[in-house]
Structures are given as structure tokens and as C-alpha cells.
Amino acid sequence: MRGRMTMKRYVKHTICALTAVACLTGGASAFASEAPQQAVPISAPIVPISAPAYEIMQQNWLDSIMVYGTVSFLEDGRIMLENNNENAQFDKIILNVSEDTLILDAVSGLPKSIKDIREDEIIYAYVGPAMTMSLPPMTHAELLLTSIPADFAVPTYEEIDNVKQEENGNVIVHTNRDATYTVTDDTELFPYLTKNIVTKHNLKPGTKLLVWKQIVQGEGAEEAAESTKMMVFPYSYNGYVQAGLENLYVNDEKLELAASEQPYVSNGRLMLPFRQVVESLGYTIEWNAETSSIKVLKGDQEQYSFAARGTEFLKGEDTYTLTEAAALKNGVTFMAADDLLLLSGAKLVE
């Protein structure tokens, strides 16, 4: 099976600015001839000045990988899948099926159970990128699609990366599968396992979808996939963040930052003002002046704590290492975007 086996998703940003030096013109000399002198501009070369480069590792959600094949046996919550993809790295893979695994009918999207899966049945599975080193490898199944008719266009499991509202009321969504869909009033949207009404205006970065498509003829000889219906899953993030050196948005709202709160780069990491981002995501914080430490709460439940200049954070009884030490500058606490997104359960928006 081919796919990214990395445990981190890298998003690289490089911002460049150019400065130009104004042209200088020379005046006529007192000893010049009476003929008019042409001013000759003297230009200094344009020198590029690059802002510090940084990268953000989105750690809190890893892209699942799609595999498909024939079920050879089922036993104790495990499925042996004979990989039907001829380009796959492994010809067999073991899927661990837990209570968190979604098992859905590929046609209707209705829930099914592992007992409904038969040997010799072809299924599609979305699995975690982390696999054991054993042969065949083992991995956790996030979603299984079953009861697939012959020659059926199997829906795809995707997550929205970006959303754009058009003037005509349509919504353009771009997903982590590098797909773009136009959602109109005619697009069928329905929720997973609830009777709640969902509309195109409920779609936002981080929303997970099951997308049914049909192939339509585009301009010329080109073909394109057009969504016919979408199942919308419950939102699993605490919000979404768009971060850069010049602007910082949380849930599409621009944060108004003082001069001392502006993001900066340290050791290749983008440092963000901690309180401003976390409180915008619905958390509250408690500052301990004696220990210069911060406690983060959701409602009245403590989520984690850390020292303002520390390299670790405490969650429950476990201690974890930050990718970059937290910083305290001019009375403002900063944390690397990598760590802040992970701890806050926020989706990164490019």
C-alpha cells in the first residue's frame, strides 16, 4: 500500500518581500556645454529581503489512507484484507476494528456492524498511516464501506481544508484529498446518525464528509467529478486557525493584536500569542504569578498546564515535551503554533 507513513503533516510557509532603492538623477555641471544634458538614472540593484521561514506541523489529525480489497477472514475484531490495488506495497493487510470504527453501507450511508461483513466481500477502508512492522502489517480502521454493488462509484471519506462563499450563494469546498466541490442548493446534505438539519453554511474547515460523486463532461474532452450528495459528520475540532506573521484568524475572525502580541519566528517555528488564541477557541486560563505557570481549562475541567518558559506540559499525570519552549516576552506568553494547535484541538487552515 502506498501512502504517507509519516506521523506528522507538514505545512511549509515562506514569506518573501522585496525592497527597491529610488533612482537618483544627476544635475548639469557648471562646465557643461550649452547643449541640454540628459539625466541618466542610476539604480541600485534590487536586493531581496526574506522574512524568516517557518513550518507548522499539524499533529492533531493525520490523513487516513484508503485501501480496498477482498475480505479473506474475520476474527476477534480483525479483518484480513487481500489488497486489490496492484500498485500496493503489501498484498495483505490486517485491519483492527474497534468501537470507534465507522462501518457504513456504501450506497445509503446507513450504519452497519462487523457482523454484516462477509468473507470474499470487497470493502473499502480508510486506515491510519501508522502500521506495525509485522507481515502482513496491522493498522487501525477509521471507516469501512461495505455492501458495494458491482460497477458502483464508491463514496470517498474527506475532510474540508478550505471553504469559500460565493456571491451567488454557492459554497466551494477544497478537501484534504485535493478535491474541490461546488455545493449548491441542489446538493443533498444529510447528517450522520442524527436528525439535525445540515446546510451548506454548516460546512467549515475540519468538517469530515462522505462524498458521493458522478463523472460529468467538462469543457472540451475533460471529465470532472461532481458531488451528488454528502454525509456530514459531527465536528471533531474545537475550531480552526489561520496563522501567519502578519495576520492571525480564529474561526474566520481576525484577532486584533497589540504590538507586543505579534507572531514571530524562533528556531523555524511560528510563535503565537497564547492567551489570545486559546481564549478565542473557548478555553479559559489561570495564571500563577508565583510559579509563572499557566493552567488551561474547558469549562471547569483542567486540560493541561505548563510553565511560561517551559519545554514541557502536563496533561493529567503525564508529561509531554513541546516542540519549542514556550516564551514570555514583555508580559505576553507565546507558544509554537505546532504545540498550540495540538493542545487546543484546532484545525490548521492555509
Short mmCIF file of C-alpha atoms in Angstrom, two decimals:
data_model
loop_
_atom_site.label_atom_id
_atom_site.label_comp_id
_atom_site.label_asym_id
_atom_site.label_seq_id
_atom_site.Cartn_x
_atom_site.Cartn_y
_atom_site.Cartn_z
CA MET A 1 0.00 0.00 0.00
CA ARG A 2 1.38 3.35 -0.96
CA GLY A 3 0.86 6.44 1.09
CA ARG A 4 2.46 8.68 3.62
CA MET A 5 3.76 6.74 6.58
CA THR A 6 4.81 9.83 8.46
CA MET A 7 3.25 10.69 11.80
CA LYS A 8 3.30 14.40 11.11
CA ARG A 9 1.76 16.55 8.49
CA TYR A 10 4.00 19.34 7.40
CA VAL A 11 2.71 22.63 6.14
CA LYS A 12 5.52 24.93 4.96
CA HIS A 13 5.24 28.68 4.67
CA THR A 14 7.85 31.01 3.23
CA ILE A 15 7.18 34.72 3.01
CA CYS A 16 9.39 36.98 0.89
CA ALA A 17 9.42 40.76 0.49
CA LEU A 18 11.32 42.91 -2.00
CA THR A 19 12.69 46.40 -1.39
CA ALA A 20 13.78 48.78 -4.14
CA VAL A 21 16.11 51.81 -3.89
CA ALA A 22 14.85 55.01 -5.53
CA CYS A 23 16.59 56.18 -8.69
CA LEU A 24 18.98 59.15 -8.43
CA THR A 25 19.38 61.72 -11.19
CA GLY A 26 22.43 63.93 -11.79
CA GLY A 27 22.25 67.71 -12.37
CA ALA A 28 24.08 69.65 -15.11
CA SER A 29 27.68 70.71 -14.42
CA ALA A 30 28.74 74.41 -14.48
CA PHE A 31 31.34 73.47 -17.12
CA ALA A 32 28.92 71.56 -19.33
CA SER A 33 28.25 72.63 -22.88
CA GLU A 34 25.20 74.64 -23.67
CA ALA A 35 23.54 71.58 -25.17
CA PRO A 36 20.92 70.16 -22.80
CA GLN A 37 22.22 67.33 -20.70
CA GLN A 38 20.19 64.12 -20.43
CA ALA A 39 19.72 62.98 -16.87
CA VAL A 40 20.93 59.40 -16.52
CA PRO A 41 19.19 57.40 -13.76
CA ILE A 42 21.48 55.45 -11.50
CA SER A 43 19.74 52.45 -9.97
CA ALA A 44 20.99 50.26 -7.19
CA PRO A 45 20.32 46.56 -7.67
CA ILE A 46 17.11 45.18 -6.16
CA VAL A 47 18.02 43.20 -3.08
CA PRO A 48 15.55 40.57 -1.86
CA ILE A 49 14.97 40.60 1.86
CA SER A 50 13.38 37.39 3.12
CA ALA A 51 11.23 37.18 6.21
CA PRO A 52 12.10 34.27 8.50
CA ALA A 53 10.91 30.94 7.11
CA TYR A 54 8.95 28.57 9.33
CA GLU A 55 6.94 25.39 9.20
CA ILE A 56 3.91 24.21 11.11
CA MET A 57 3.45 20.53 11.85
CA GLN A 58 -0.25 19.76 12.05
CA GLN A 59 -0.15 16.87 14.51
CA ASN A 60 -3.67 16.58 15.82
CA TRP A 61 -5.25 14.92 12.77
CA LEU A 62 -3.45 12.55 10.44
CA ASP A 63 -4.66 11.87 6.92
CA SER A 64 -6.16 8.41 6.69
CA ILE A 65 -5.19 6.21 3.75
CA MET A 66 -7.72 4.46 1.52
CA VAL A 67 -7.24 0.75 0.81
CA TYR A 68 -9.62 -1.72 -0.79
CA GLY A 69 -9.73 -5.43 -1.33
CA THR A 70 -11.34 -8.76 -0.62
CA VAL A 71 -12.05 -9.93 2.92
CA SER A 72 -10.27 -13.26 3.42
CA PHE A 73 -11.21 -13.81 7.07
CA LEU A 74 -12.69 -12.11 10.12
CA GLU A 75 -11.72 -12.91 13.69
CA ASP A 76 -11.98 -11.11 17.06
CA GLY A 77 -12.44 -7.62 15.65
CA ARG A 78 -9.84 -8.09 12.93
CA ILE A 79 -10.23 -8.29 9.18
CA MET A 80 -7.64 -9.74 6.81
CA LEU A 81 -7.85 -7.77 3.58
CA GLU A 82 -6.42 -9.10 0.31
CA ASN A 83 -5.26 -5.85 -1.25
CA ASN A 84 -6.76 -5.48 -4.74
CA ASN A 85 -4.60 -2.49 -5.65
CA GLU A 86 -1.88 -3.83 -7.95
CA ASN A 87 0.39 -0.91 -7.01
CA ALA A 88 0.06 -1.59 -3.29
CA GLN A 89 3.17 -2.08 -1.20
CA PHE A 90 1.59 -5.02 0.66
CA ASP A 91 -0.66 -7.69 -0.82
CA LYS A 92 -2.34 -8.27 2.55
CA ILE A 93 -3.18 -6.03 5.47
CA ILE A 94 -4.86 -6.66 8.83
CA LEU A 95 -7.47 -4.11 9.91
CA ASN A 96 -8.17 -3.67 13.62
CA VAL A 97 -11.85 -2.80 14.05
CA SER A 98 -12.80 -1.07 17.31
CA GLU A 99 -15.91 0.57 18.74
CA ASP A 100 -14.70 3.83 17.19
CA THR A 101 -14.55 2.37 13.67
CA LEU A 102 -17.38 3.62 11.46
CA ILE A 103 -18.92 0.83 9.33
CA LEU A 104 -21.29 2.17 6.69
CA ASP A 105 -23.31 0.94 3.74
CA ALA A 106 -21.57 2.33 0.65
CA VAL A 107 -24.86 3.10 -1.11
CA SER A 108 -27.05 4.56 1.63
CA GLY A 109 -24.50 5.57 4.26
CA LEU A 110 -26.52 3.75 6.93
CA PRO A 111 -24.60 2.17 9.83
CA LYS A 112 -23.67 -1.50 9.73
CA SER A 113 -21.73 -3.81 12.04
CA ILE A 114 -18.77 -6.10 11.58
CA LYS A 115 -21.23 -8.99 11.67
CA ASP A 116 -22.67 -7.72 8.38
CA ILE A 117 -19.33 -8.15 6.59
CA ARG A 118 -18.88 -11.44 4.73
CA GLU A 119 -15.79 -13.32 3.65
CA ASP A 120 -14.92 -12.78 -0.05
CA GLU A 121 -16.72 -9.43 0.06
CA ILE A 122 -14.95 -6.39 -1.39
CA ILE A 123 -14.75 -3.49 1.04
CA TYR A 124 -13.11 -0.06 1.06
CA ALA A 125 -11.29 1.01 4.21
CA TYR A 126 -9.78 4.25 5.49
CA VAL A 127 -6.93 3.40 7.82
CA GLY A 128 -4.39 5.23 9.93
CA PRO A 129 -0.97 5.88 8.38
CA ALA A 130 0.80 4.18 11.31
CA MET A 131 1.32 0.45 10.76
CA THR A 132 3.11 -2.33 12.58
CA MET A 133 6.35 -3.73 11.17
CA SER A 134 4.86 -7.22 11.04
CA LEU A 135 3.95 -9.07 7.85
CA PRO A 136 1.22 -8.60 7.00
CA PRO A 137 1.15 -5.15 8.63
CA MET A 138 -1.62 -4.18 11.05
CA THR A 139 -3.36 -0.83 11.32
CA HIS A 140 -6.49 0.73 12.82
CA ALA A 141 -9.54 1.11 10.58
CA GLU A 142 -11.23 4.50 10.92
CA LEU A 143 -14.02 3.84 8.42
CA LEU A 144 -15.22 0.80 6.43
CA LEU A 145 -17.55 0.89 3.41
CA THR A 146 -19.42 -2.34 2.71
CA SER A 147 -22.23 -3.81 0.57
CA ILE A 148 -20.73 -2.36 -2.61
CA PRO A 149 -22.63 -3.19 -5.83
CA ALA A 150 -20.69 -4.06 -8.98
CA ASP A 151 -19.53 -1.03 -11.01
CA PHE A 152 -20.62 1.33 -8.23
CA ALA A 153 -18.83 4.65 -7.69
CA VAL A 154 -17.78 4.21 -4.06
CA PRO A 155 -18.02 7.42 -1.98
CA THR A 156 -14.85 8.97 -0.56
CA TYR A 157 -14.06 9.98 3.02
CA GLU A 158 -12.67 13.52 3.08
CA GLU A 159 -12.00 16.48 5.36
CA ILE A 160 -12.57 20.09 4.39
CA ASP A 161 -9.41 22.21 4.29
CA ASN A 162 -10.85 25.47 2.97
CA VAL A 163 -14.28 26.99 2.37
CA LYS A 164 -15.19 29.86 0.06
CA GLN A 165 -18.59 31.56 -0.03
CA GLU A 166 -19.61 32.77 -3.50
CA GLU A 167 -21.84 35.75 -4.21
CA ASN A 168 -24.46 33.51 -5.83
CA GLY A 169 -24.86 31.59 -2.57
CA ASN A 170 -22.85 28.53 -3.60
CA VAL A 171 -20.11 27.21 -1.33
CA ILE A 172 -16.78 25.99 -2.71
CA VAL A 173 -15.01 23.44 -0.52
CA HIS A 174 -11.49 22.10 -1.00
CA THR A 175 -10.60 18.89 0.83
CA ASN A 176 -7.55 17.01 2.07
CA ARG A 177 -7.94 14.64 -0.91
CA ASP A 178 -7.07 17.56 -3.21
CA ALA A 179 -10.66 17.68 -4.44
CA THR A 180 -12.83 20.76 -4.96
CA TYR A 181 -16.64 20.68 -4.87
CA THR A 182 -19.29 23.28 -5.54
CA VAL A 183 -22.11 22.87 -3.03
CA THR A 184 -25.39 24.36 -4.25
CA ASP A 185 -28.96 24.39 -3.01
CA ASP A 186 -29.46 21.19 -5.02
CA THR A 187 -26.65 19.27 -3.31
CA GLU A 188 -28.08 16.68 -0.93
CA LEU A 189 -26.59 17.15 2.54
CA PHE A 190 -27.50 14.91 5.45
CA PRO A 191 -26.01 14.27 8.91
CA TYR A 192 -24.50 11.11 10.31
CA LEU A 193 -26.80 9.41 12.84
CA THR A 194 -28.82 12.49 13.81
CA LYS A 195 -32.00 14.19 12.67
CA ASN A 196 -30.37 17.61 12.71
CA ILE A 197 -30.73 19.69 9.58
CA VAL A 198 -27.41 20.48 7.91
CA THR A 199 -26.96 23.06 5.18
CA LYS A 200 -24.06 24.25 3.06
CA HIS A 201 -23.50 27.00 5.62
CA ASN A 202 -22.60 24.35 8.22
CA LEU A 203 -19.54 23.38 6.19
CA LYS A 204 -16.28 24.72 7.61
CA PRO A 205 -12.60 23.76 7.74
CA GLY A 206 -12.23 20.49 9.62
CA THR A 207 -15.67 19.11 8.71
CA LYS A 208 -15.46 15.45 7.67
CA LEU A 209 -17.58 14.26 4.77
CA LEU A 210 -18.56 11.12 2.93
CA VAL A 211 -18.90 12.25 -0.69
CA TRP A 212 -20.84 10.50 -3.44
CA LYS A 213 -19.85 11.63 -6.94
CA GLN A 214 -20.74 11.32 -10.57
CA ILE A 215 -18.50 11.95 -13.56
CA VAL A 216 -19.61 14.89 -15.71
CA GLN A 217 -18.30 16.13 -19.03
CA GLY A 218 -16.34 19.35 -18.69
CA GLU A 219 -15.08 21.76 -21.29
CA GLY A 220 -13.58 20.01 -24.30
CA ALA A 221 -12.77 16.39 -23.60
CA GLU A 222 -12.15 16.89 -19.89
CA GLU A 223 -14.13 14.99 -17.29
CA ALA A 224 -14.71 16.10 -13.72
CA ALA A 225 -16.23 14.61 -10.57
CA GLU A 226 -19.33 16.35 -9.28
CA SER A 227 -20.77 15.67 -5.85
CA THR A 228 -24.35 14.40 -5.79
CA LYS A 229 -24.69 14.08 -2.02
CA MET A 230 -22.62 14.47 1.13
CA MET A 231 -22.88 12.92 4.58
CA VAL A 232 -21.71 15.44 7.19
CA PHE A 233 -20.07 14.02 10.32
CA PRO A 234 -20.13 15.73 13.74
CA TYR A 235 -17.43 18.39 14.04
CA SER A 236 -14.44 17.00 15.93
CA TYR A 237 -12.27 20.12 16.29
CA ASN A 238 -12.52 22.96 18.78
CA GLY A 239 -12.18 25.46 15.94
CA TYR A 240 -9.82 26.40 13.13
CA VAL A 241 -6.86 28.74 12.96
CA GLN A 242 -5.20 30.58 10.08
CA ALA A 243 -1.80 31.77 11.26
CA GLY A 244 0.96 33.88 9.76
CA LEU A 245 3.44 36.59 10.64
CA GLU A 246 1.11 39.39 9.58
CA ASN A 247 -2.39 38.07 10.29
CA LEU A 248 -3.97 35.68 12.77
CA TYR A 249 -7.53 34.39 12.39
CA VAL A 250 -9.58 32.09 14.63
CA ASN A 251 -12.83 30.75 13.15
CA ASP A 252 -12.58 33.38 10.38
CA GLU A 253 -12.37 36.21 12.92
CA LYS A 254 -9.23 38.34 12.73
CA LEU A 255 -7.56 38.79 16.10
CA GLU A 256 -6.65 42.39 16.86
CA LEU A 257 -3.19 42.15 18.39
CA ALA A 258 -1.11 44.74 20.19
CA ALA A 259 2.46 45.32 19.06
CA SER A 260 3.75 43.09 21.88
CA GLU A 261 1.43 40.25 20.79
CA GLN A 262 2.56 39.92 17.17
CA PRO A 263 3.63 36.42 15.99
CA TYR A 264 7.33 35.85 15.39
CA VAL A 265 9.67 33.04 14.35
CA SER A 266 12.00 31.16 16.69
CA ASN A 267 14.17 28.25 15.51
CA GLY A 268 11.98 27.75 12.45
CA ARG A 269 8.75 27.68 14.48
CA LEU A 270 5.95 30.23 14.29
CA MET A 271 5.29 31.54 17.81
CA LEU A 272 1.72 32.67 18.55
CA PRO A 273 0.31 34.73 21.45
CA PHE A 274 -1.06 32.01 23.68
CA ARG A 275 -3.89 33.70 25.58
CA GLN A 276 -5.35 35.43 22.54
CA VAL A 277 -5.64 32.21 20.51
CA VAL A 278 -6.74 29.89 23.31
CA GLU A 279 -9.46 32.18 24.65
CA SER A 280 -10.80 32.68 21.11
CA LEU A 281 -11.18 28.89 20.92
CA GLY A 282 -13.35 28.86 24.05
CA TYR A 283 -10.80 27.99 26.74
CA THR A 284 -10.06 29.91 29.91
CA ILE A 285 -6.64 30.21 31.51
CA GLU A 286 -5.41 30.73 35.05
CA TRP A 287 -2.07 32.47 35.62
CA ASN A 288 0.05 31.58 38.65
CA ALA A 289 2.35 34.55 39.26
CA GLU A 290 4.43 32.75 41.88
CA THR A 291 5.44 29.89 39.56
CA SER A 292 4.97 31.75 36.22
CA SER A 293 2.81 28.86 35.06
CA ILE A 294 -0.47 28.60 33.17
CA LYS A 295 -3.41 26.28 33.69
CA VAL A 296 -5.84 25.81 30.77
CA LEU A 297 -9.48 24.90 31.40
CA LYS A 298 -12.52 23.98 29.30
CA GLY A 299 -15.49 24.86 31.45
CA ASP A 300 -14.36 23.78 34.92
CA GLN A 301 -12.22 20.89 33.65
CA GLU A 302 -8.45 21.31 33.59
CA GLN A 303 -6.99 20.38 30.19
CA TYR A 304 -3.25 20.89 30.70
CA SER A 305 -0.70 23.18 32.32
CA PHE A 306 2.81 24.43 31.56
CA ALA A 307 5.47 26.89 32.70
CA ALA A 308 5.62 30.17 30.77
CA ARG A 309 9.22 29.48 29.75
CA GLY A 310 8.99 25.71 29.97
CA THR A 311 9.78 22.96 27.48
CA GLU A 312 7.12 20.55 28.78
CA PHE A 313 3.41 20.47 29.52
CA LEU A 314 1.46 18.38 32.00
CA LYS A 315 -1.76 16.64 30.96
CA GLY A 316 -3.33 14.59 33.71
CA GLU A 317 -0.48 12.63 35.24
CA ASP A 318 1.56 12.52 32.03
CA THR A 319 4.32 14.91 30.96
CA TYR A 320 4.98 15.73 27.31
CA THR A 321 7.71 17.71 25.54
CA LEU A 322 6.90 20.80 23.49
CA THR A 323 8.43 21.12 20.01
CA GLU A 324 9.70 24.57 21.04
CA ALA A 325 9.98 26.05 24.52
CA ALA A 326 7.19 28.44 25.48
CA ALA A 327 8.34 32.07 25.76
CA LEU A 328 7.43 35.03 27.95
CA LYS A 329 8.10 38.36 26.20
CA ASN A 330 7.01 41.73 27.57
CA GLY A 331 4.41 40.05 29.74
CA VAL A 332 2.95 38.00 26.84
CA THR A 333 3.20 34.20 26.71
CA PHE A 334 3.96 32.68 23.30
CA MET A 335 3.75 29.05 22.19
CA ALA A 336 4.77 27.40 18.92
CA ALA A 337 1.83 27.01 16.55
CA ASP A 338 2.64 23.28 16.33
CA ASP A 339 2.02 22.78 20.05
CA LEU A 340 -0.83 25.26 20.37
CA LEU A 341 -2.86 23.61 17.59
CA LEU A 342 -2.29 20.16 19.04
CA LEU A 343 -3.16 21.08 22.63
CA SER A 344 -6.18 23.16 21.61
CA GLY A 345 -7.60 20.59 19.21
CA ALA A 346 -7.71 23.19 16.43
CA LYS A 347 -7.62 22.69 12.67
CA LEU A 348 -4.90 24.49 10.70
CA VAL A 349 -6.20 26.43 7.70
CA GLU A 350 -3.78 27.51 4.99
#
